[in-house]
Coordinates of C-alpha atoms in Angstrom, one line a residue:
X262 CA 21.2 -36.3 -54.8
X263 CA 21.9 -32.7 -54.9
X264 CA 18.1 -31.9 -53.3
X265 CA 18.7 -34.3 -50.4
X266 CA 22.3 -33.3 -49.9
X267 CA 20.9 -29.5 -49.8
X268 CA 17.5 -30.5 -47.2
X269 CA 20.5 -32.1 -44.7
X270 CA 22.3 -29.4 -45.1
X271 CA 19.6 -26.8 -44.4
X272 CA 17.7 -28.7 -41.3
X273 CA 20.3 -27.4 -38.8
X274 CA 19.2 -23.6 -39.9
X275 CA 15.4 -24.8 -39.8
X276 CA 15.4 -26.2 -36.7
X277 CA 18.2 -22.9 -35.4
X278 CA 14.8 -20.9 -36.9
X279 CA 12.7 -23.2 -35.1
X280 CA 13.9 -22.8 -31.8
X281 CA 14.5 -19.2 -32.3
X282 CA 10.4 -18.6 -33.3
X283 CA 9.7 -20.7 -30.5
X284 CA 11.8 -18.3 -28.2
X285 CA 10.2 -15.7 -29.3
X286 CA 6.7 -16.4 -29.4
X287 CA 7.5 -17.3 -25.4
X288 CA 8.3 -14.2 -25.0
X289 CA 5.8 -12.7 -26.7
X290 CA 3.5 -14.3 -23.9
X291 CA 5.2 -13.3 -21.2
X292 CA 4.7 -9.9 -21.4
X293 CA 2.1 -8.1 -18.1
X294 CA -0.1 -5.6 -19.2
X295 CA -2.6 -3.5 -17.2
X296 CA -5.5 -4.1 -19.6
X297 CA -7.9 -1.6 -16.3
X298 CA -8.2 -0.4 -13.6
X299 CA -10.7 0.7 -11.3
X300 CA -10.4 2.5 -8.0
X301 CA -12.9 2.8 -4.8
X302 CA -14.4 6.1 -3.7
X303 CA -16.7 5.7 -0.5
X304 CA -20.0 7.4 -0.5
X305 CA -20.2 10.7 0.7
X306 CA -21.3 10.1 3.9
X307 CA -18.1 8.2 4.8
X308 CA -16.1 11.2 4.7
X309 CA -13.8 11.8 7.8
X310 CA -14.4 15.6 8.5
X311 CA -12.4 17.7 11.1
X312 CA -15.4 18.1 13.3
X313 CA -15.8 14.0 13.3
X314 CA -12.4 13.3 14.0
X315 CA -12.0 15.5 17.1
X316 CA -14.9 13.9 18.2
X317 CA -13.1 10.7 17.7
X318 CA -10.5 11.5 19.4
X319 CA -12.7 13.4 21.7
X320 CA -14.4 10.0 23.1
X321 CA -11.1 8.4 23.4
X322 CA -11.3 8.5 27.2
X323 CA -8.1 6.3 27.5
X324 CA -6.0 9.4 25.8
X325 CA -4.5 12.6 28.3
X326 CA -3.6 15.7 27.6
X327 CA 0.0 14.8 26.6
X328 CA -1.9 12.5 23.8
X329 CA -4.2 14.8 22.5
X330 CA -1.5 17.6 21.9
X331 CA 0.7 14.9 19.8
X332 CA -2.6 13.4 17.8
X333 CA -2.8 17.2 16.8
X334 CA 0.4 18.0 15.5
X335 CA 0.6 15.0 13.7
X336 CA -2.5 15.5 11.7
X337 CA -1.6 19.3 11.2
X338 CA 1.4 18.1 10.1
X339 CA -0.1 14.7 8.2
X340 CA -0.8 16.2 4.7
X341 CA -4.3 14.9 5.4
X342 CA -7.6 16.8 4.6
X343 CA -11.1 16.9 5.1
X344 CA -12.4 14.6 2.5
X345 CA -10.5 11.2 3.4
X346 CA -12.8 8.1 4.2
X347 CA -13.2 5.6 7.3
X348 CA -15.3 3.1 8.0
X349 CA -18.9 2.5 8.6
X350 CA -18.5 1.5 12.8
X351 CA -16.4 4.7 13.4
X352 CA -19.3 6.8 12.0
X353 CA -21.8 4.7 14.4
X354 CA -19.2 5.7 17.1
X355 CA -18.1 1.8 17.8
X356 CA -14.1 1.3 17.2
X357 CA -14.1 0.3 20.5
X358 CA -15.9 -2.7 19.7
X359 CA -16.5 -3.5 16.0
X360 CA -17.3 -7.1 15.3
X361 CA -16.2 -9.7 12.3
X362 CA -19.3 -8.7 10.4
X363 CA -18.4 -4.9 10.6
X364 CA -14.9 -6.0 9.0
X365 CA -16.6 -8.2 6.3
X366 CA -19.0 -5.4 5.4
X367 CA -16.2 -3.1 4.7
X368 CA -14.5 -5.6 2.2
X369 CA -18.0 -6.8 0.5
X370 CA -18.9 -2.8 0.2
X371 CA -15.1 -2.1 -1.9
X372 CA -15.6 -5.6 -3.6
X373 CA -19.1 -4.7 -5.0
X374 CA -18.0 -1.3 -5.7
X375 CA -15.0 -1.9 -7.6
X376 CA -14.4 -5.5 -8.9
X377 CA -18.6 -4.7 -10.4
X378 CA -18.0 -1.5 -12.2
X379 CA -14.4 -2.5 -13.4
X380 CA -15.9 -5.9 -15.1
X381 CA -18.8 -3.7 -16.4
X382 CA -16.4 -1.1 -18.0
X383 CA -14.2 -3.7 -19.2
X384 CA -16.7 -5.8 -20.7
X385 CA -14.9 -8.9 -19.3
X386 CA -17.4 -11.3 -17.5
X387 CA -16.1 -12.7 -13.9
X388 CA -15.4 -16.8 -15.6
X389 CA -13.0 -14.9 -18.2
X390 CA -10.5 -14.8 -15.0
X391 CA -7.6 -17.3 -14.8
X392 CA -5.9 -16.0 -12.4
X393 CA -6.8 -13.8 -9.0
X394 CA -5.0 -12.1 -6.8
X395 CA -6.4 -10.5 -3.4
X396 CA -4.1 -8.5 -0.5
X397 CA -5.7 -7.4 2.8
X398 CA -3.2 -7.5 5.7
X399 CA -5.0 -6.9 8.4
X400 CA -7.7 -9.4 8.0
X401 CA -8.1 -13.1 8.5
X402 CA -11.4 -14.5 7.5
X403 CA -13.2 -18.2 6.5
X404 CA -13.6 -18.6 3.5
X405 CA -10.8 -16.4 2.6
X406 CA -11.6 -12.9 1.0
X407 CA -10.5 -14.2 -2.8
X408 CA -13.1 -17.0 -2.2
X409 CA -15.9 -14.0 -1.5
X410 CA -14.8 -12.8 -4.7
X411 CA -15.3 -16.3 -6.2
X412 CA -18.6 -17.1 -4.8
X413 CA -20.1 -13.6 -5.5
X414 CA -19.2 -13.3 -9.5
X415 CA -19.5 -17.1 -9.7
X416 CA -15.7 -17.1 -11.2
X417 CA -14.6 -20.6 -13.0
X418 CA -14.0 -24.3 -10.9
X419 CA -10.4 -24.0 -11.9
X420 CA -9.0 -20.3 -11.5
X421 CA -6.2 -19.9 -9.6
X422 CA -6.6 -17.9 -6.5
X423 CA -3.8 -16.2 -3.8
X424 CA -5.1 -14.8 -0.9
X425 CA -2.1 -12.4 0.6
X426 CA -2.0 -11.1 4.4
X427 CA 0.7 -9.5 6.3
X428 CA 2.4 -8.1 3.4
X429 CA 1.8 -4.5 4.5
X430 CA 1.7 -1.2 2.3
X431 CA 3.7 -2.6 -0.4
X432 CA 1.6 -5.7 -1.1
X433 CA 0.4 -4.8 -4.7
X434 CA 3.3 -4.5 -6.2
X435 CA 3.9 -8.2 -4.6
X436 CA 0.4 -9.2 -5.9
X437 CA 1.4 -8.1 -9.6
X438 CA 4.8 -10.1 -9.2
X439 CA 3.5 -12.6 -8.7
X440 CA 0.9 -12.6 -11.1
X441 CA 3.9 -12.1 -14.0
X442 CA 5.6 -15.3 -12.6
X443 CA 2.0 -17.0 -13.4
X444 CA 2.2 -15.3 -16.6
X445 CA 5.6 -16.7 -17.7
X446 CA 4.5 -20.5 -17.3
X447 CA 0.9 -19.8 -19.2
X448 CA -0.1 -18.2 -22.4
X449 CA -3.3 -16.1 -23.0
X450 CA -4.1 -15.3 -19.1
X451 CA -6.4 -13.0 -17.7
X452 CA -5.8 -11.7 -13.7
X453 CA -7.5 -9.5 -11.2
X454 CA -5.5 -8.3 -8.6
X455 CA -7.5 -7.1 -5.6
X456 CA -5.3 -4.7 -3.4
X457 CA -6.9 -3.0 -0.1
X458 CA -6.7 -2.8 3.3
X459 CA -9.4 -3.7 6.3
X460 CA -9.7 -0.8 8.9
X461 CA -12.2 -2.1 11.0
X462 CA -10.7 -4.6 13.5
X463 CA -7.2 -2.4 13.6
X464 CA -8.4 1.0 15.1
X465 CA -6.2 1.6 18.1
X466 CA -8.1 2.9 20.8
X467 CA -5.2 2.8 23.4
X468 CA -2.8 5.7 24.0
X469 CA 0.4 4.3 22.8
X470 CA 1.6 7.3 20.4
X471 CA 3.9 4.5 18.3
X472 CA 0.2 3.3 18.1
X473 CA -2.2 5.8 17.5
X474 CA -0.2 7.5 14.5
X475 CA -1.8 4.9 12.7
X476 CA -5.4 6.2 13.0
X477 CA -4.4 9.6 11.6
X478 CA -2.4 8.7 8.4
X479 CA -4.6 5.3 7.2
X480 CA -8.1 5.8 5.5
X481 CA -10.1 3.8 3.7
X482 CA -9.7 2.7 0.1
X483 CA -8.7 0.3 -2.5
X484 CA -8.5 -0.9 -6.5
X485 CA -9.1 -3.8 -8.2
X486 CA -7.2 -4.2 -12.3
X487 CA -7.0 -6.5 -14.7
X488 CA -4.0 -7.7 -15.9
X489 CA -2.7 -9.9 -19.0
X490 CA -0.2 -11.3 -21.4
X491 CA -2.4 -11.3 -24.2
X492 CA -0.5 -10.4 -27.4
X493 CA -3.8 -9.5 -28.9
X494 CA -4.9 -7.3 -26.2
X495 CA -1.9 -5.6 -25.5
X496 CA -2.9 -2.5 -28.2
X497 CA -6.3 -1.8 -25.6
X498 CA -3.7 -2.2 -22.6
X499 CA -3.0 1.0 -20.2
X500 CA 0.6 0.0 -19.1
X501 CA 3.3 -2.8 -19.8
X502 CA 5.9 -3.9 -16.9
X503 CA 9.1 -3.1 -17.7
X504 CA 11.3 -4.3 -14.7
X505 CA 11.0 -5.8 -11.6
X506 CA 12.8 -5.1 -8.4
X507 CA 11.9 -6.4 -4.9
X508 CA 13.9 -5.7 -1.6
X509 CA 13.5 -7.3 1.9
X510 CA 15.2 -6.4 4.8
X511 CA 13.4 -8.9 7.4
X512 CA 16.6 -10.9 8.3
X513 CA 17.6 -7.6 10.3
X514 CA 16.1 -7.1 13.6
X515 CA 15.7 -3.5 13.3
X516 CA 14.4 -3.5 10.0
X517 CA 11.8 -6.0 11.0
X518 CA 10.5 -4.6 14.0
X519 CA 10.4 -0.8 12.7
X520 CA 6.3 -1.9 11.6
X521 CA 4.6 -4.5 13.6
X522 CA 1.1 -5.7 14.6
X523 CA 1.4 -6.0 18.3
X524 CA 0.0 -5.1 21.8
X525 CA 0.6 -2.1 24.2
X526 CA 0.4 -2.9 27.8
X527 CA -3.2 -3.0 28.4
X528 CA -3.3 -5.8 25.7
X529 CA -4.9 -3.6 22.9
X530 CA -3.8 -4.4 19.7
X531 CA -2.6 -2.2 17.3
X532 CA -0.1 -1.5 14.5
X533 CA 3.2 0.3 15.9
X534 CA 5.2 2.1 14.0
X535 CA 8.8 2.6 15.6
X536 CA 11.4 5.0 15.9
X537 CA 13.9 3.5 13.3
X538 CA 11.2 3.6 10.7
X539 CA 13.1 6.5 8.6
X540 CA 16.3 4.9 9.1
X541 CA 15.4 1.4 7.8
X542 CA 13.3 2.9 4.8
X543 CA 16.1 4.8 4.1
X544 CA 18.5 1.7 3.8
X545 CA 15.8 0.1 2.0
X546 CA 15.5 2.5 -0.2
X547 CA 19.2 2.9 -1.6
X548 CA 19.1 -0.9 -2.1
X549 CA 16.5 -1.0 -4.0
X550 CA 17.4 1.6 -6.2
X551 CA 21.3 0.3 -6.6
X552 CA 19.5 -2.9 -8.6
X553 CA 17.0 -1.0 -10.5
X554 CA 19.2 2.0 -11.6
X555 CA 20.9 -0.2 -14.1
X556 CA 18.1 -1.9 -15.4
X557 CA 16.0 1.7 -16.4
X558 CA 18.4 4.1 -16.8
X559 CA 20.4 4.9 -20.0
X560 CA 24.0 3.7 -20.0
X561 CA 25.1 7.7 -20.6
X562 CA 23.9 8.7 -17.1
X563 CA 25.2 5.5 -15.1
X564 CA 28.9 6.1 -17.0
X565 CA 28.4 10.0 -15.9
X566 CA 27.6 8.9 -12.8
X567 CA 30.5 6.4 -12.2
X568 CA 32.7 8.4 -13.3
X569 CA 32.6 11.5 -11.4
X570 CA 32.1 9.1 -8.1
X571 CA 35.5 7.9 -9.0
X572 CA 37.4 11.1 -9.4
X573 CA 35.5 12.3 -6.0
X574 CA 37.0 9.7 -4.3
X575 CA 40.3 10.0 -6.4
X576 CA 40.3 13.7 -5.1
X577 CA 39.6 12.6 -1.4
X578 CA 42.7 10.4 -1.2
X579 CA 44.7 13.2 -2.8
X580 CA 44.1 15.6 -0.8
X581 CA 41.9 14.0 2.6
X582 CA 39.6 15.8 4.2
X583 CA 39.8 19.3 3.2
X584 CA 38.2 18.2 -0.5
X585 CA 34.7 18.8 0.2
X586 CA 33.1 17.8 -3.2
X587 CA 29.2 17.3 -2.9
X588 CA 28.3 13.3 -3.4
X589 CA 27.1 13.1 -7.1
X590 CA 23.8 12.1 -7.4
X591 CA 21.9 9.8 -10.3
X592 CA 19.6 11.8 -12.4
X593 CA 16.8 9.8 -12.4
X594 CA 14.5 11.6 -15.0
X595 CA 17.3 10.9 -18.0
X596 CA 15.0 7.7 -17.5
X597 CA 12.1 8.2 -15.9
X598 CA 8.5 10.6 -17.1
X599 CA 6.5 10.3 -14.5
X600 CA 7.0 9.4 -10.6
X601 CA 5.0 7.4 -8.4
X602 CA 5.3 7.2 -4.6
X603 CA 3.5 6.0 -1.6
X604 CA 2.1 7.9 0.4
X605 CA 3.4 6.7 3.4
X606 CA 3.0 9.9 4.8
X607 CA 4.0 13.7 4.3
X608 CA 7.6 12.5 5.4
X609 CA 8.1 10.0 3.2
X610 CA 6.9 11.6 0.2
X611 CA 9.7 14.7 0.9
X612 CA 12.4 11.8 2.0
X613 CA 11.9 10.5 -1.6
X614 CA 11.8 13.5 -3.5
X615 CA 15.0 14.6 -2.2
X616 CA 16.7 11.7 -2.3
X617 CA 15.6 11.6 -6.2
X618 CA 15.9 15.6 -6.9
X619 CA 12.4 15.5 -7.6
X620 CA 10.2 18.8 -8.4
X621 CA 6.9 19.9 -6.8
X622 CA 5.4 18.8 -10.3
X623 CA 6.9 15.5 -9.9
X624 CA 5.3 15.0 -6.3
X625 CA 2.0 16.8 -7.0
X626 CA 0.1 13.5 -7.6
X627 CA 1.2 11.6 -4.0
X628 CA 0.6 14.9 -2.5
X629 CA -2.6 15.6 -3.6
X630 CA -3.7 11.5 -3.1
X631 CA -2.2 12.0 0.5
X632 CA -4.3 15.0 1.2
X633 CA -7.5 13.8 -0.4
X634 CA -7.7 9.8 0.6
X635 CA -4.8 9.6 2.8
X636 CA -2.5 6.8 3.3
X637 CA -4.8 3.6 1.7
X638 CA -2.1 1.1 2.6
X639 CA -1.4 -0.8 -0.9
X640 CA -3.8 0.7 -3.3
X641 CA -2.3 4.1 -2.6
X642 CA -0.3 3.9 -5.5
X643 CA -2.9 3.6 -8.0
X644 CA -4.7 6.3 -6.4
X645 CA -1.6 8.5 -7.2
X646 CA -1.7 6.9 -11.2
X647 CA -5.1 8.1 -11.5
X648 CA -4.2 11.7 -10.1
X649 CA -2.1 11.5 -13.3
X650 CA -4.4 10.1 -15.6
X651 CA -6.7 12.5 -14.9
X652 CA -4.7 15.3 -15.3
X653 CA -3.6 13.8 -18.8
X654 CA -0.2 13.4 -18.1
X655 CA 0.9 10.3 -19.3
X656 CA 1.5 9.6 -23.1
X657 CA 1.8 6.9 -25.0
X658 CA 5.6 6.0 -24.5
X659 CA 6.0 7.5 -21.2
X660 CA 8.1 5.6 -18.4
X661 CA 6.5 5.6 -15.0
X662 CA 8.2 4.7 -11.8
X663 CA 6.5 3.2 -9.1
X664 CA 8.2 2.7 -5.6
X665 CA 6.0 1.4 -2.2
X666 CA 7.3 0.5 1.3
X667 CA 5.7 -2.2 3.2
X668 CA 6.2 -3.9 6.9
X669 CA 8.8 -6.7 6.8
X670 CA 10.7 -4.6 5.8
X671 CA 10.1 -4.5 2.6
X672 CA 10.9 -2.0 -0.2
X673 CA 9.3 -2.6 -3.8
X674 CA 9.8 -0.4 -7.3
X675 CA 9.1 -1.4 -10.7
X676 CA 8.8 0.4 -14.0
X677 CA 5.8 0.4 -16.8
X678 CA 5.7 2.0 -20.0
X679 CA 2.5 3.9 -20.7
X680 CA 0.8 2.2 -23.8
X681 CA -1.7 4.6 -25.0
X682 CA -2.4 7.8 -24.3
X683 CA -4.7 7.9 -21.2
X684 CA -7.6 10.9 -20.6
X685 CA -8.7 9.2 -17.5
X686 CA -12.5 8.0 -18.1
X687 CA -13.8 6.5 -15.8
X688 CA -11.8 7.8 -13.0
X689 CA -12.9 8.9 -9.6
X690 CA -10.7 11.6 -9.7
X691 CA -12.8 13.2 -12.8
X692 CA -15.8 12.8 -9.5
X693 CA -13.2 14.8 -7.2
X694 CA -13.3 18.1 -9.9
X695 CA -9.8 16.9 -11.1
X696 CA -9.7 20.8 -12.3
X697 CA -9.5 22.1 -8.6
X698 CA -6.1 20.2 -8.0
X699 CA -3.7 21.4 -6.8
X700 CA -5.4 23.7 -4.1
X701 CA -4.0 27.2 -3.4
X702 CA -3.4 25.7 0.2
X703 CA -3.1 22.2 2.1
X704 CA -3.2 23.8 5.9
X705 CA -5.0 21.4 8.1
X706 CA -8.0 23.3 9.7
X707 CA -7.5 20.9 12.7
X708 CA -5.6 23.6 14.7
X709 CA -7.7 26.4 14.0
X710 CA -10.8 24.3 15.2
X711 CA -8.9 22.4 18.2
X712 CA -5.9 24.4 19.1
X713 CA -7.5 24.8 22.5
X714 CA -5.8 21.4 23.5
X715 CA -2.5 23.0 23.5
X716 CA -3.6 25.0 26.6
X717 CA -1.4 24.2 29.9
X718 CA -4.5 24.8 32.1
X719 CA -5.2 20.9 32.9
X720 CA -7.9 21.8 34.9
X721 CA -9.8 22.7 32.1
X722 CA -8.8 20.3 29.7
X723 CA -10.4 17.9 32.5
X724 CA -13.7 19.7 32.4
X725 CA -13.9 19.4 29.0
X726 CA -13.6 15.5 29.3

């Protein structure tokens, strides 16, 4: 009597323990590592030297004088250098005119490149994939770029593919979102996310300056990792996502229209990038940031914070205008190792360092990935993670911050924690002599080799033509 009266008595704990082990083990699987990843560097050949580009810009016989002065300030000023990479039809001297084949070669070239040597590295074969993931903006194509991937590693009848467009500069992060929502509903998953962008149908040839920006900032590149939840891989990982945080601005007009795919007035297409730009990934920016400030900061620094916002403002009703306190600011690195940015450009880079007090240490790796592969649309951050993991920077432990901006508008941040420590095999940094970054200068040579087109004389700009 005693024994059963005890078993009834206990089945409420066991089944409390039951659903709590349950619980757990769910969340055990839930978890998103970066198990690799493996980033594209061109062949040689595909470098964009100063020479080539003023003759790029040289042939450009839609471009005046007026055009030609602001295409060279703004790569003087770009942060670019001479070792970035287009593709293959601006070499044969056809942007004018590149056809659907030139686009697809430029995917099948980054596909066999890096989704090859990343499976070979890894040791994971192509039908070990559950889930994939490919983003390209700019390019439309049937079959669809993940089915390429498919067909050419002869992936499994029943993985899962998502095939994103449109989604702008900021679409890995999207990619690797929503790969984690796949990873919540499924246990023992393994994903490649496939983040690029195509160059070769979106070179502006027109002379719309909103317009041709684009051809001075955007290069080629891209990276293809493998992600999953797990539990016995997550030891051999390289980073587990901590937090989340997406922010889109489309429902506003401005913010919407600040990046758009559209035509000039001769009906050439090309990607414009507006006036209000700053202004929208500013606002952007500070919303983002308000959700994910909470979630990765220690609970000191957002009390600190709080608090001396609320005697600054206690002050300003006390005595109006004449208190002139600076606005406190949120020390970022109480939670934070190691920063990664976008690099949207040298602008955008110094807009977020500022805004987040950052050192020249702290923006070394976006400025050094801006000046030697330029902006890569989506896969620029991870060109900026391997800057660091080649310079052995992260630890096992470390917290690393990652922030994009993409068209929409959208802003995206998230947070990993370094797993292991990382030395950076296999990275195409170690092929860049990783030892001579930072260089004792980033001065563009553009001017010294072009400056001539700031002469007034029109006449002989003319003959030059």
């Amino acid at each position: 009597m005693d024994y059963v009266l005890t078993t009834v008595l206990c089945l409420p704990l066991f089944y409390l323990l039951f659903i709590i082990l349950k619980i757990l083990e769910k969340r055990r699987h839930q978890n998103c590592y970066i198990l690799d990843y493996q980033l594209y560097k061109p062949s040689d050949d595909r470098k964009l030297s100063t020479e080539l580009s003023g003759d790029i810009i040289m042939r450009n016989k839609n471009l005046g004088l007026n055009e030609y002065k602001f295409l060279l300030k703004a790569i003087v000023s770009s942060g670019i250098g001479e070792e970035t990479y287009a593709p293959q039809m601006v070499f044969d001297g056809r942007e004018e005119n590149p056809n659907h084949e030139d686009a697809i070669q430029e995917m099948e070239e980054f596909f066999e490149e890096s989704v090859g040597k990343l499976f070979h590295r890894t040791g994971i074969r192509a039908d070990d994939i559950d889930v994939l993931v490919v983003n390209v903006s700019m390019l439309a194509c049937e079959p669809s770029l993940s089915a390429r991937i498919v067909n050419r590693y002869k992936m499994r009848e029943d993985v899962k593919t998502y095939n994103l467009s449109g989604m702008g500069c900021s679409a890995s992060l999207i990619s690797i979102n929503l790969v984690q929502s796949v990873f919540k509903s499924n246990k023992n998953q393994l994903a490649l996310v496939v983040t690029s962008e195509c160059l070769t149908p979106n070179w502006y040839t027109g002379n719309d300056r909103s317009m041709i920006l684009s051809n001075c900032l955007f290069r080629a590149g891209g990276c293809a990792m493998i992600l999953t939840n797990k539990p016995n891989l997550a030891h051999k990982s390289m980073f587990k996502l901590k937090v989340m945080v997406r922010t889109h601005h489309g429902s506003k007009d401005e913010a919407y229209g600040c990046c758009l795919q559209t035509e000039d007035s001769e009906n050439r297409v090309g990607f414009h990038l507006g006036k209000t730009l700053p202004k929208t990934a500013t606002r952007a920016f500070v919303d983002n940031l308000k959700e994910i400030a909470p979630k990765i900061l220690p609970m000191r620094e957002l009390l600190l914070f709080a608090t001396l916002s609320l005697a600054r403002k206690t002050l300003q009703n006390i005595f109006g205008k004449s208190f002139n306190a600076a606005r406190p600011m949120i020390n970022f690195k109480t939670g934070i190792d190691h920063f990664c940015l976008h690099t949207g450009g040298k602008a955008v880079i110094d807009a977020v360092a500022q805004s987040l007090n950052l050192s020249q240490f702290d923006i070394e790796p976006a400025r050094m990935t801006l000046h030697r592969f330029g902006n890569t649309s989506a896969s620029s951050l991870w060109y900026v993670l391997g800057y660091m993991e080649a310079k052995k920077r992260l630890k096992k432990g470390d917290k690393l911050f990652m922030i994009s901006f993409g068209a929409g508008f959208k802003c995206n941040s998230c947070l990993w924690e370094v797993v292991r420590d990382l030395e950076g095999e296999g990275n195409v940094w170690k092929d860049c002599n990783i030892e001579d970054y930072p260089p004792k200068t980033l001065e563009n040579p553009f001017m010294a080799k072009f400056g001539w087109i700031q002469d007034e004389d029109i006449s002989t700009f003319k003959f030059l033509q």
